[in-house]
Coordinates of C-alpha atoms and ligand atoms in Angstrom, one line a residue:
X1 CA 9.9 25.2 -11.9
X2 CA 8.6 23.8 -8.3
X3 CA 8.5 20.5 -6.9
X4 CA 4.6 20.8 -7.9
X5 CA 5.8 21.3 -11.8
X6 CA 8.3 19.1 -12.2
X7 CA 5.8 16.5 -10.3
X8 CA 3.2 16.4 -12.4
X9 CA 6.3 16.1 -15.4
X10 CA 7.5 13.5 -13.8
X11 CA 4.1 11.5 -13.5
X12 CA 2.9 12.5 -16.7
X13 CA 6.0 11.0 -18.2
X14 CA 5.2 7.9 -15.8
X15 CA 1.7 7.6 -17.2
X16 CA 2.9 7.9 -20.8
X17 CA 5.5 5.2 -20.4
X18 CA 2.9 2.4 -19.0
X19 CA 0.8 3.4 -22.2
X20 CA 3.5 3.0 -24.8
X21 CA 5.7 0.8 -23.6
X22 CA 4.1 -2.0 -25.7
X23 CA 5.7 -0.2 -28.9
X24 CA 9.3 -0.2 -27.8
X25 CA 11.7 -2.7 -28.5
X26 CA 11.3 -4.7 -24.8
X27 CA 15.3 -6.0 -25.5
X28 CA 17.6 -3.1 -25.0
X29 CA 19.2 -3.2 -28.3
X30 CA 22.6 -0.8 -27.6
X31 CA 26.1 -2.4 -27.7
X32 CA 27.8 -2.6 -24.3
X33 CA 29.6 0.8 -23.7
X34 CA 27.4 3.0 -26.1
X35 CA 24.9 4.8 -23.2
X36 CA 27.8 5.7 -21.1
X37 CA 29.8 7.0 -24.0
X38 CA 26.5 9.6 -24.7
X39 CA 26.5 10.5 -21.1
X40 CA 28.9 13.3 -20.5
X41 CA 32.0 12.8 -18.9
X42 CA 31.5 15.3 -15.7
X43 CA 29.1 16.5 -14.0
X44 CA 27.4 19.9 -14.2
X45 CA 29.4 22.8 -12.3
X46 CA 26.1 25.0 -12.0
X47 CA 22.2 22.9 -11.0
X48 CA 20.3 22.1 -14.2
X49 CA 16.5 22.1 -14.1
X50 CA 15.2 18.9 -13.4
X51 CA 13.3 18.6 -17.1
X52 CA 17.2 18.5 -18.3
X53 CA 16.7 15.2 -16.5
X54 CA 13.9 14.2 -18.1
X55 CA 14.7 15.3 -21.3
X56 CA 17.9 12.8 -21.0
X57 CA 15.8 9.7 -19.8
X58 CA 13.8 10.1 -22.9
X59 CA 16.8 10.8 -25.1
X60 CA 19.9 8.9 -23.5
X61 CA 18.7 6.6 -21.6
X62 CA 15.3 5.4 -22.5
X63 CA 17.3 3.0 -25.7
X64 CA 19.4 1.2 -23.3
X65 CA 16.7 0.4 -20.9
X66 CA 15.4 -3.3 -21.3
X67 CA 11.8 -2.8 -20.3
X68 CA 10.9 -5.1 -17.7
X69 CA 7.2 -3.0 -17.8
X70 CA 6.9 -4.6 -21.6
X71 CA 4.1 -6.8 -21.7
X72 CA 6.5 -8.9 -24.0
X73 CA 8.8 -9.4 -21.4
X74 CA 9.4 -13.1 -20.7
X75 CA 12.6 -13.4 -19.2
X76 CA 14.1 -14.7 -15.9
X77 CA 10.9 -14.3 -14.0
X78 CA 8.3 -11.8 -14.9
X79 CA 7.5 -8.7 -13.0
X80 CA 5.3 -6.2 -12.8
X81 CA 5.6 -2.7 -11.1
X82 CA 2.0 -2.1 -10.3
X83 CA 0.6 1.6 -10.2
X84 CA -0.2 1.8 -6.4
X85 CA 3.6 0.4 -5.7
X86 CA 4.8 2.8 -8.5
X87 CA 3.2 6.1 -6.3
X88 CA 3.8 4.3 -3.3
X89 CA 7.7 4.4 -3.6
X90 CA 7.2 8.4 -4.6
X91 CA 5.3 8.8 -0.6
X92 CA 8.1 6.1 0.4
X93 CA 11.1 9.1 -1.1
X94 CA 9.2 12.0 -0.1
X95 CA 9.4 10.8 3.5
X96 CA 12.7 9.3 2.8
X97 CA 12.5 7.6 6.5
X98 CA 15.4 5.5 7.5
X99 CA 14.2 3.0 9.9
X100 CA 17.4 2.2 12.1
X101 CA 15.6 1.7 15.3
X102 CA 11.5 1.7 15.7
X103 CA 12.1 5.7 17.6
X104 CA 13.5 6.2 14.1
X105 CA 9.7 6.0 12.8
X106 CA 7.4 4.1 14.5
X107 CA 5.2 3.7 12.1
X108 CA 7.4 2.4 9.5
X109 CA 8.0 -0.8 11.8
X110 CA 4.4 -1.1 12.9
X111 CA 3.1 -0.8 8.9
X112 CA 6.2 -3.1 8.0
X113 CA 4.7 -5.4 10.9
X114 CA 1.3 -5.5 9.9
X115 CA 1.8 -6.1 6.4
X116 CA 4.0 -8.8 6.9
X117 CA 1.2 -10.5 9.5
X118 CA -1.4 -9.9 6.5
X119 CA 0.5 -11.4 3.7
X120 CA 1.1 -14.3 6.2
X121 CA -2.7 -14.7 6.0
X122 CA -2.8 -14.4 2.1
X123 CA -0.4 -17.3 2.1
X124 CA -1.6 -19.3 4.4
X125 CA 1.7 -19.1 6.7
X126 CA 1.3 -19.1 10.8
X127 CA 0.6 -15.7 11.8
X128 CA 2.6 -16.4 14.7
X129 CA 5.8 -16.4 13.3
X130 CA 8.1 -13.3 12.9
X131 CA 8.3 -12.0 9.5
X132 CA 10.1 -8.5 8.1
X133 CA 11.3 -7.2 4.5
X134 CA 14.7 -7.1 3.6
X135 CA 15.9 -6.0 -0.2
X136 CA 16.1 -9.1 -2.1
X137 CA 16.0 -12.6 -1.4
X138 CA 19.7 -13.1 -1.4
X139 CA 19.6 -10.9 2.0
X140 CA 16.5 -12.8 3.2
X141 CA 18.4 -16.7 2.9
X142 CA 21.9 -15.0 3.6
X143 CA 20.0 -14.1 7.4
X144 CA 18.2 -17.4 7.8
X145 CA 21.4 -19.2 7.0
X146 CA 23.0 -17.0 10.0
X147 CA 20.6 -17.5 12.2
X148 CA 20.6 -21.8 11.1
X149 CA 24.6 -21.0 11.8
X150 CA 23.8 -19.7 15.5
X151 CA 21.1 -22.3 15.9
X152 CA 23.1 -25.4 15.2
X153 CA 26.9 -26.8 15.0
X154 CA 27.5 -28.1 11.9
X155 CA 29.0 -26.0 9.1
X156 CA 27.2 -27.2 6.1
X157 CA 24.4 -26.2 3.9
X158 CA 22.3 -28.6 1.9
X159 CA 20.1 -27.5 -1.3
X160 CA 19.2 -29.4 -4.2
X161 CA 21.3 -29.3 -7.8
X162 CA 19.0 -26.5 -9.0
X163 CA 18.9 -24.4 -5.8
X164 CA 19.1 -20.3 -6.7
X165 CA 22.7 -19.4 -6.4
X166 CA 21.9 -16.8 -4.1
X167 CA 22.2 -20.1 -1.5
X168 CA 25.9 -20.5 -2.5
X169 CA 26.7 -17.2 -2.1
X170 CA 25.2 -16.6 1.5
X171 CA 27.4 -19.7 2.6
X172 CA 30.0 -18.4 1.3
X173 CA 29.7 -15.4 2.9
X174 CA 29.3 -17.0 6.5
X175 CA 31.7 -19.7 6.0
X176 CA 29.8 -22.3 5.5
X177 CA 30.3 -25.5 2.9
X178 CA 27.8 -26.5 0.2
X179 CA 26.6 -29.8 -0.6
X180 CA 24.7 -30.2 -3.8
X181 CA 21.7 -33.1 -3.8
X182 CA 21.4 -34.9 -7.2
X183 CA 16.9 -33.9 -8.2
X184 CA 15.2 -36.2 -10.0
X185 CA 13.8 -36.5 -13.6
X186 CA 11.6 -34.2 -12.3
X187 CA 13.8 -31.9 -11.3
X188 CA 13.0 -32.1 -7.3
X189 CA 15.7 -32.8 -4.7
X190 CA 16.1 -36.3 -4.2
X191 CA 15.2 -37.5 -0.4
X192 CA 16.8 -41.3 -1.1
X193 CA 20.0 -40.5 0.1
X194 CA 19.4 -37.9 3.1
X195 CA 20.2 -40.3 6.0
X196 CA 22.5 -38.9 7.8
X197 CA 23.0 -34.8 7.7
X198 CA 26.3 -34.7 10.3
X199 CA 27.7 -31.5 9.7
X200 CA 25.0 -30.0 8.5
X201 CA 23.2 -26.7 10.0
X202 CA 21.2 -25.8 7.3
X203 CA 19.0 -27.7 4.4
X204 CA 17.5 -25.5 1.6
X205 CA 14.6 -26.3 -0.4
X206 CA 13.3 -24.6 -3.4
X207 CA 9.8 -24.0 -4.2
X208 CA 9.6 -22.9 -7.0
X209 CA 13.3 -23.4 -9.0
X210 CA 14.4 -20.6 -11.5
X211 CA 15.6 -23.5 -13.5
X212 CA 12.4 -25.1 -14.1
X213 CA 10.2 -23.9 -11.0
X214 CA 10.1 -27.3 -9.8
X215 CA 9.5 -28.1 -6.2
X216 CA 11.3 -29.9 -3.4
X217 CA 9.3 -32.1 -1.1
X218 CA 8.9 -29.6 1.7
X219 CA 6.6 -31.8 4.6
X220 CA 9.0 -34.9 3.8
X221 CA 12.3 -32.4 4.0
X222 CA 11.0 -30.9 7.0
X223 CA 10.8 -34.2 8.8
X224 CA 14.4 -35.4 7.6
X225 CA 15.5 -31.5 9.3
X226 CA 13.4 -32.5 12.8
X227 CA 15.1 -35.5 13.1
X228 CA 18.4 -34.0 12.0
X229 CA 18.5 -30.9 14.0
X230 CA 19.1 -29.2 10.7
X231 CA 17.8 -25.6 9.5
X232 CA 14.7 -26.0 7.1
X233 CA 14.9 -22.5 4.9
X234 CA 12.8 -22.3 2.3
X235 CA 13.4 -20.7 -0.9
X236 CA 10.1 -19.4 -2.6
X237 CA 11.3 -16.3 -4.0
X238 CA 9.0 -16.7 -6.9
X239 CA 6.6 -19.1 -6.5
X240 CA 5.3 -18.3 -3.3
X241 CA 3.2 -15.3 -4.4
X242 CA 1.0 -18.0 -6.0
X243 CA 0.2 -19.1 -2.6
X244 CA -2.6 -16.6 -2.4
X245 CA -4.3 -18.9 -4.4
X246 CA -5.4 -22.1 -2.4
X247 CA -4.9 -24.4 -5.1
X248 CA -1.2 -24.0 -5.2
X249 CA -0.4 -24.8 -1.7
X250 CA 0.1 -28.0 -1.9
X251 CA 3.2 -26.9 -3.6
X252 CA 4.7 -26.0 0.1
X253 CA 2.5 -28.4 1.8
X254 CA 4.4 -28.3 5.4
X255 CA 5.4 -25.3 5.3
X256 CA 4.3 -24.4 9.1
X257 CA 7.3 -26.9 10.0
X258 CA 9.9 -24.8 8.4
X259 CA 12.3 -22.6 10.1
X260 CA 12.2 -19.6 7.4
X261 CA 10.8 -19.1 4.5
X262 CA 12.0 -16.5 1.9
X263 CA 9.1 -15.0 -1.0
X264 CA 9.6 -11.9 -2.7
X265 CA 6.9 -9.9 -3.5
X266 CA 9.0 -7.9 -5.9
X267 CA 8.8 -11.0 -8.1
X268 CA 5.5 -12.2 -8.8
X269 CA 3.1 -10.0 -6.3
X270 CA 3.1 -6.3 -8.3
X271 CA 5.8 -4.7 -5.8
X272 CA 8.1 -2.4 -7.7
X273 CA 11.4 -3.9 -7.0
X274 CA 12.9 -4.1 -4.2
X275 CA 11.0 -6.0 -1.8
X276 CA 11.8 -9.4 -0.6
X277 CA 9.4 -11.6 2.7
X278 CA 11.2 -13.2 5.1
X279 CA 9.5 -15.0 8.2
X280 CA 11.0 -17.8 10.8
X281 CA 9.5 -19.9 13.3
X282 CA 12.3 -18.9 15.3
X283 CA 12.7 -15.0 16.0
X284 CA 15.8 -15.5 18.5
X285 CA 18.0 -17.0 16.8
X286 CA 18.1 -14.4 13.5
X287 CA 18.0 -12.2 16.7
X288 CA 20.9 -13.7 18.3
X289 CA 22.6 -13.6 14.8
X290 CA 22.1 -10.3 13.7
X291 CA 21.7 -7.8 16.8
X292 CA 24.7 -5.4 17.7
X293 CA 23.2 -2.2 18.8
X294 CA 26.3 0.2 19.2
X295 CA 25.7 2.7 22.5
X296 CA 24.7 6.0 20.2
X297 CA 22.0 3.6 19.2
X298 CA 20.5 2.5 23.0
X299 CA 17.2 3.9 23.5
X300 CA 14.5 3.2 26.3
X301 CA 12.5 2.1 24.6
X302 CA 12.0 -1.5 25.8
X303 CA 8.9 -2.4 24.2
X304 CA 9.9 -1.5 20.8
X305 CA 10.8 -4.1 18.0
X306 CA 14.1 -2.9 16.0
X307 CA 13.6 -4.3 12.9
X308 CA 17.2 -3.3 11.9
X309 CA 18.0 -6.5 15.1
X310 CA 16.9 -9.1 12.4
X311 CA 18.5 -8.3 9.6
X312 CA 22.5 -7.2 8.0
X313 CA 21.0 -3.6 7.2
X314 CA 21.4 -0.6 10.1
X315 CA 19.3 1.9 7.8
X316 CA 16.1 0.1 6.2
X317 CA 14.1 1.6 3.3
X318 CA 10.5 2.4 4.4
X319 CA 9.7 -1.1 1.6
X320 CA 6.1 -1.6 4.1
X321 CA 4.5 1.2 2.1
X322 CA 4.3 0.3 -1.5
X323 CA 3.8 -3.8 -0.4
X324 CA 0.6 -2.3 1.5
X325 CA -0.7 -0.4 -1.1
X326 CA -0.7 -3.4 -3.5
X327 CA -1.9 -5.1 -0.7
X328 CA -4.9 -3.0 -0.6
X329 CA -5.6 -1.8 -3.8
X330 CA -5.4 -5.2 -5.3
X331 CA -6.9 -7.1 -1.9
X332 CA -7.1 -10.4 -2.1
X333 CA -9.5 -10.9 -5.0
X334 CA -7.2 -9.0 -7.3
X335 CA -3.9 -10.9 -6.4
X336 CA -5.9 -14.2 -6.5
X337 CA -7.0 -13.2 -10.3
X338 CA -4.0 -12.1 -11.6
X339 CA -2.0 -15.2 -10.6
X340 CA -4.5 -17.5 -12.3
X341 CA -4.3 -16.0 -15.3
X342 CA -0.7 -15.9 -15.4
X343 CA -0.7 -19.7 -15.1
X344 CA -3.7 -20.0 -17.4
X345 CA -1.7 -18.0 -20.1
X346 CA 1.2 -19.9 -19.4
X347 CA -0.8 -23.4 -19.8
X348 CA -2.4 -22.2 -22.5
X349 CA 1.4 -21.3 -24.0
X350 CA 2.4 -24.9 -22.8
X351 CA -0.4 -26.6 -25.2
X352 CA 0.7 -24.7 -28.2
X353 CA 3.9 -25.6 -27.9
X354 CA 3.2 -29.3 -26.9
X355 CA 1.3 -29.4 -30.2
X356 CA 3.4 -28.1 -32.8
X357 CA 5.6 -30.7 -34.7
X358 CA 9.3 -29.9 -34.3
X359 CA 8.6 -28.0 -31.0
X360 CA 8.9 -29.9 -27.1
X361 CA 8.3 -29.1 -23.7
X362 CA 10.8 -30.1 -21.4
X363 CA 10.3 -29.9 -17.6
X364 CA 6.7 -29.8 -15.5
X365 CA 5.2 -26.5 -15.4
X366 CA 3.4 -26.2 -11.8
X367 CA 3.1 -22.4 -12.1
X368 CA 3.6 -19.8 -14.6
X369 CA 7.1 -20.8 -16.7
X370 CA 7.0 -22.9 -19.8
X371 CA 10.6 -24.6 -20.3
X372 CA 10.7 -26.0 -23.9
X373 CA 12.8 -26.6 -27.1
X374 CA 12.8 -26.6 -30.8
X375 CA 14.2 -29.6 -32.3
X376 CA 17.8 -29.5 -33.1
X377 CA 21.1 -28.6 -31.6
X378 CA 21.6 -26.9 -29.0
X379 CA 23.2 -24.2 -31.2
X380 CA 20.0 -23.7 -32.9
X381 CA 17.9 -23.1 -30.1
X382 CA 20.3 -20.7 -28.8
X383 CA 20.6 -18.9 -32.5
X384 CA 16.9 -18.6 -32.3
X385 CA 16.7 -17.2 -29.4
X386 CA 19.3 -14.3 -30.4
X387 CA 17.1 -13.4 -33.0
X388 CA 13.6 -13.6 -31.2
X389 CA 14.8 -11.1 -28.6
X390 CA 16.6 -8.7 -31.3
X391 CA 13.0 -8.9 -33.0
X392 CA 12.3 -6.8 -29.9
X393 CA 9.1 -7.7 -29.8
X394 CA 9.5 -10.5 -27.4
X395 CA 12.3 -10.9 -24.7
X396 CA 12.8 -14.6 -23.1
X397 CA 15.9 -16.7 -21.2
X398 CA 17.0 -19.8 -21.2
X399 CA 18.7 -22.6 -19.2
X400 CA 20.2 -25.9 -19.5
X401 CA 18.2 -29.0 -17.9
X402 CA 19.6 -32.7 -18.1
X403 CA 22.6 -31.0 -20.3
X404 CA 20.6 -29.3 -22.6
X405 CA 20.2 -25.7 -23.7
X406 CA 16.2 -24.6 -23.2
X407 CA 14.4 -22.4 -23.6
X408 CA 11.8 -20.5 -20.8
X409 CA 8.9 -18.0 -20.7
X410 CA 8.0 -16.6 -17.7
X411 CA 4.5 -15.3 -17.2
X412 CA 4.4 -12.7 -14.2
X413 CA 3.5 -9.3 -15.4
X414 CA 0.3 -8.2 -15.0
X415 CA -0.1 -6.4 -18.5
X416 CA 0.4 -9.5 -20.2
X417 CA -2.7 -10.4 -22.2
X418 CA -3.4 -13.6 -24.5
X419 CA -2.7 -11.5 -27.2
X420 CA 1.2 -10.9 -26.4
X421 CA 1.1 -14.6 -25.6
X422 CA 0.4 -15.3 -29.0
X423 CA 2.5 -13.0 -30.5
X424 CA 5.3 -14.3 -28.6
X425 CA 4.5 -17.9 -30.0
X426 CA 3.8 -16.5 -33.3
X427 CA 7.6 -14.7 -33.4
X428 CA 9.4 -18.0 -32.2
X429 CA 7.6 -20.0 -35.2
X430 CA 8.8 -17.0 -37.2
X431 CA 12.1 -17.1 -36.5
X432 CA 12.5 -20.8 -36.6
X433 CA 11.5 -21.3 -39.6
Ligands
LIG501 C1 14.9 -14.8 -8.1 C2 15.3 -15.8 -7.1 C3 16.2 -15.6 -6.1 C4 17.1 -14.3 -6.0 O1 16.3 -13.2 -5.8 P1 16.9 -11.8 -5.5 O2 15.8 -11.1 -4.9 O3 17.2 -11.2 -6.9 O4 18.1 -11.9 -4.7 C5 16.5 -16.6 -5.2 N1 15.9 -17.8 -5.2 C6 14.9 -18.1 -6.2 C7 14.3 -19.4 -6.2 C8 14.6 -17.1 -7.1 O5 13.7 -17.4 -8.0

């Protein structure tokens, strides 16, 4: 078989997934262990065709493979890998460009460049600020927490109670201390007690929590950080996809006075993972922290941005293509819609909930995640939620708030209709009962 065969195999088994993957189980439902026990032990002395491949992702693999394409898929946050980032990775692999320096492909850095200045203007963020993709948000804060490092003494970093752990990880990595801030009945970061931030170099805020997507006062944080001399970074790995809608933006209102901001467009913005937005105000000092070009690596040429300066990675995936295809096959119209009726779907979710007896909703919902409960112990709601997801027909999370366990759907995929809303609703009243 040629490439040209086992292509249009490969994208006909691509196609056929997206249109059945409503019927299959969206929960994985293998025990740990059992995929790799059907995998052989060794691999192949002499090449196998690549349909042998296929064959085994339909076979082996497909029943342990939680599908995150399921439009019943309401765990952790949502995602959708959209069609034009699906073929857009396959062009992305077929050049397989490794983007060390900008001589390395110049139009991997110029694309990655423009993209990033146009989804600046989508979400309303200066277009004067320096912005590039790194893998996931964990990369994106653990380099703006390097360059608040360079940028300023002190040795601490301060987020709120329900900051991502990705936060605590980054410090640890650099060296730096954690301080937890105590968030309100709202779940926002309290500002009461932010005096005095000696020894800070770096406050976090979150817009946009995976707890409870709640949202830290950004324009009152970044005034406290001013007077401080203390790193704003802000975390909207999620949320800030919904920025392309002007009616959420009061949600980062002050965001021009931050230092960085992370948003990941692999999250709630129809990028096939991975693809994570970071920009700063502040281009030299995540220089300063990052650069160390080794003398095999000197070029000439002077004018030329290496992205590869501004970030831990030497070798950077060519990510600029498949966030500009969605980009431009969804344009701005299409982005806008889709976010709006995730958070129409998930406030329509909210209502049902809010009026059934026995059922509660416990945090806000600003955006597109419904944290709730069903009367009873905390036992109970995590029983039920053991047998909603082995239903298969529904997959959701949870997460403790104020001390107890609760539970979350997360609206983000974009083949998500009302219909799988209410199914979802139906199967939880199901199962309690
Ligand atoms: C998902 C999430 C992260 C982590 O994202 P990765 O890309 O998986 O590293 C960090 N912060 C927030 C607020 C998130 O929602």
């Amino acid at each position: 078989m040629s490439f040209r065969d086992d292509g249009a195999e490969a994208l006909e088994w691509a196609a056929s997934y997206l249109e059945r993957v409503r019927e299959l189980p969206v929960l994985a439902q293998v025990e740990p262990g059992e995929i790799r026990r059907a995998l052989p032990e060794s691999p192949p002395e002499a090449g196998e065709p690549f349909s042998a491949v296929l064959r085994d992702l339909d076979e082996v693999l497909l029943p342990g493979i939680t599908h995150w394409q399921h439009p019943g898929f309401f765990a952790y946050f949502a995602t959708t890998g959209s069609e034009p980032g699906i073929l857009a990775e396959l062009l992305a692999a077929t050049l397989n460009v490794t983007q060390i320096l900008w001589r390395a492909s110049p139009a991997a850095t110029e694309l990655e460049l423009v993209t990033m200045d146009w989804l600046a203007q989508l979400l309303g963020l200066p277009r004067e600020w320096h912005g590039h993709i790194e893998d996931t948000a964990s990369t994106s804060t653990l380099a703006a927490l390097a360059a608040a490092r360079q940028a300023f003494p002190g040795r601490v970093v301060l987020c709120s109670e329900h900051a991502h752990s990705s936060v605590e990880k980054a410090a640890r990595l650099l060296g730096l201390a954690v301080q937890k801030i105590p968030a309100d009945y709202e779940f926002r970061m309290r500002t009461e007690d932010l005096h005095d931030l000696e020894g800070a170099c770096a406050l976090v805020a979150t817009v946009g929590t995976t707890s409870s997507t709640s949202v830290d006062p950004v324009a009152e944080l970044a005034e406290i950080c001013e007077r401080e001399h203390v790193w704003l970074h802000v975390d909207a790995a999620y949320a800030g996809s919904a920025m392309v809608c002007p009616e959420f933006r009061w949600a980062w209102e002050g965001i021009e006075r931050a230092d960085s901001v992370v948003v990941n467009p692999h999250k709630w913005l129809f990028t096939p993972v991975d693809c994570s937005a970071l920009w700063t105000r502040r281009p030299d000092d995540l220089h300063a922290a990052m650069t160390l070009v080794p003398e095999y690596l000197r070029t000439g040429d002077e004018d030329a941005l290496n992205l590869s300066e501004y970030g831990p990675a030497l070798g950077r995936r060519f990510r600029a293509l498949k966030l500009w295809a969605v980009l431009r096959c969804y344009g701005r119209e299409g982005l806008q819609e889709r976010i709006r009726e995730a958070v129409r779907l998930a406030e329509l979710f909210e209502g049902w909930v809010r009026e059934a007896p026995a059922w509660e909703v416990v945090a806000p919902r600003p955006f597109s995640v419904v944290c709730f409960r069903r009367e009873g112990s905390d036992e109970e709601n995590a029983d039920l939620l053991e047998r909603v997801n082995a239903s298969g027909e529904a997959f959701l999370s949870h997460t403790a708030l104020d001390g107890r366990y609760v539970l979350r759907l997360a609206i983000g995929n974009a083949r998500t209709t009302e219909e799988d809303v209410r199914r979802a609703w139906d199967v939880l009243r199901r199962e309690a009962r």
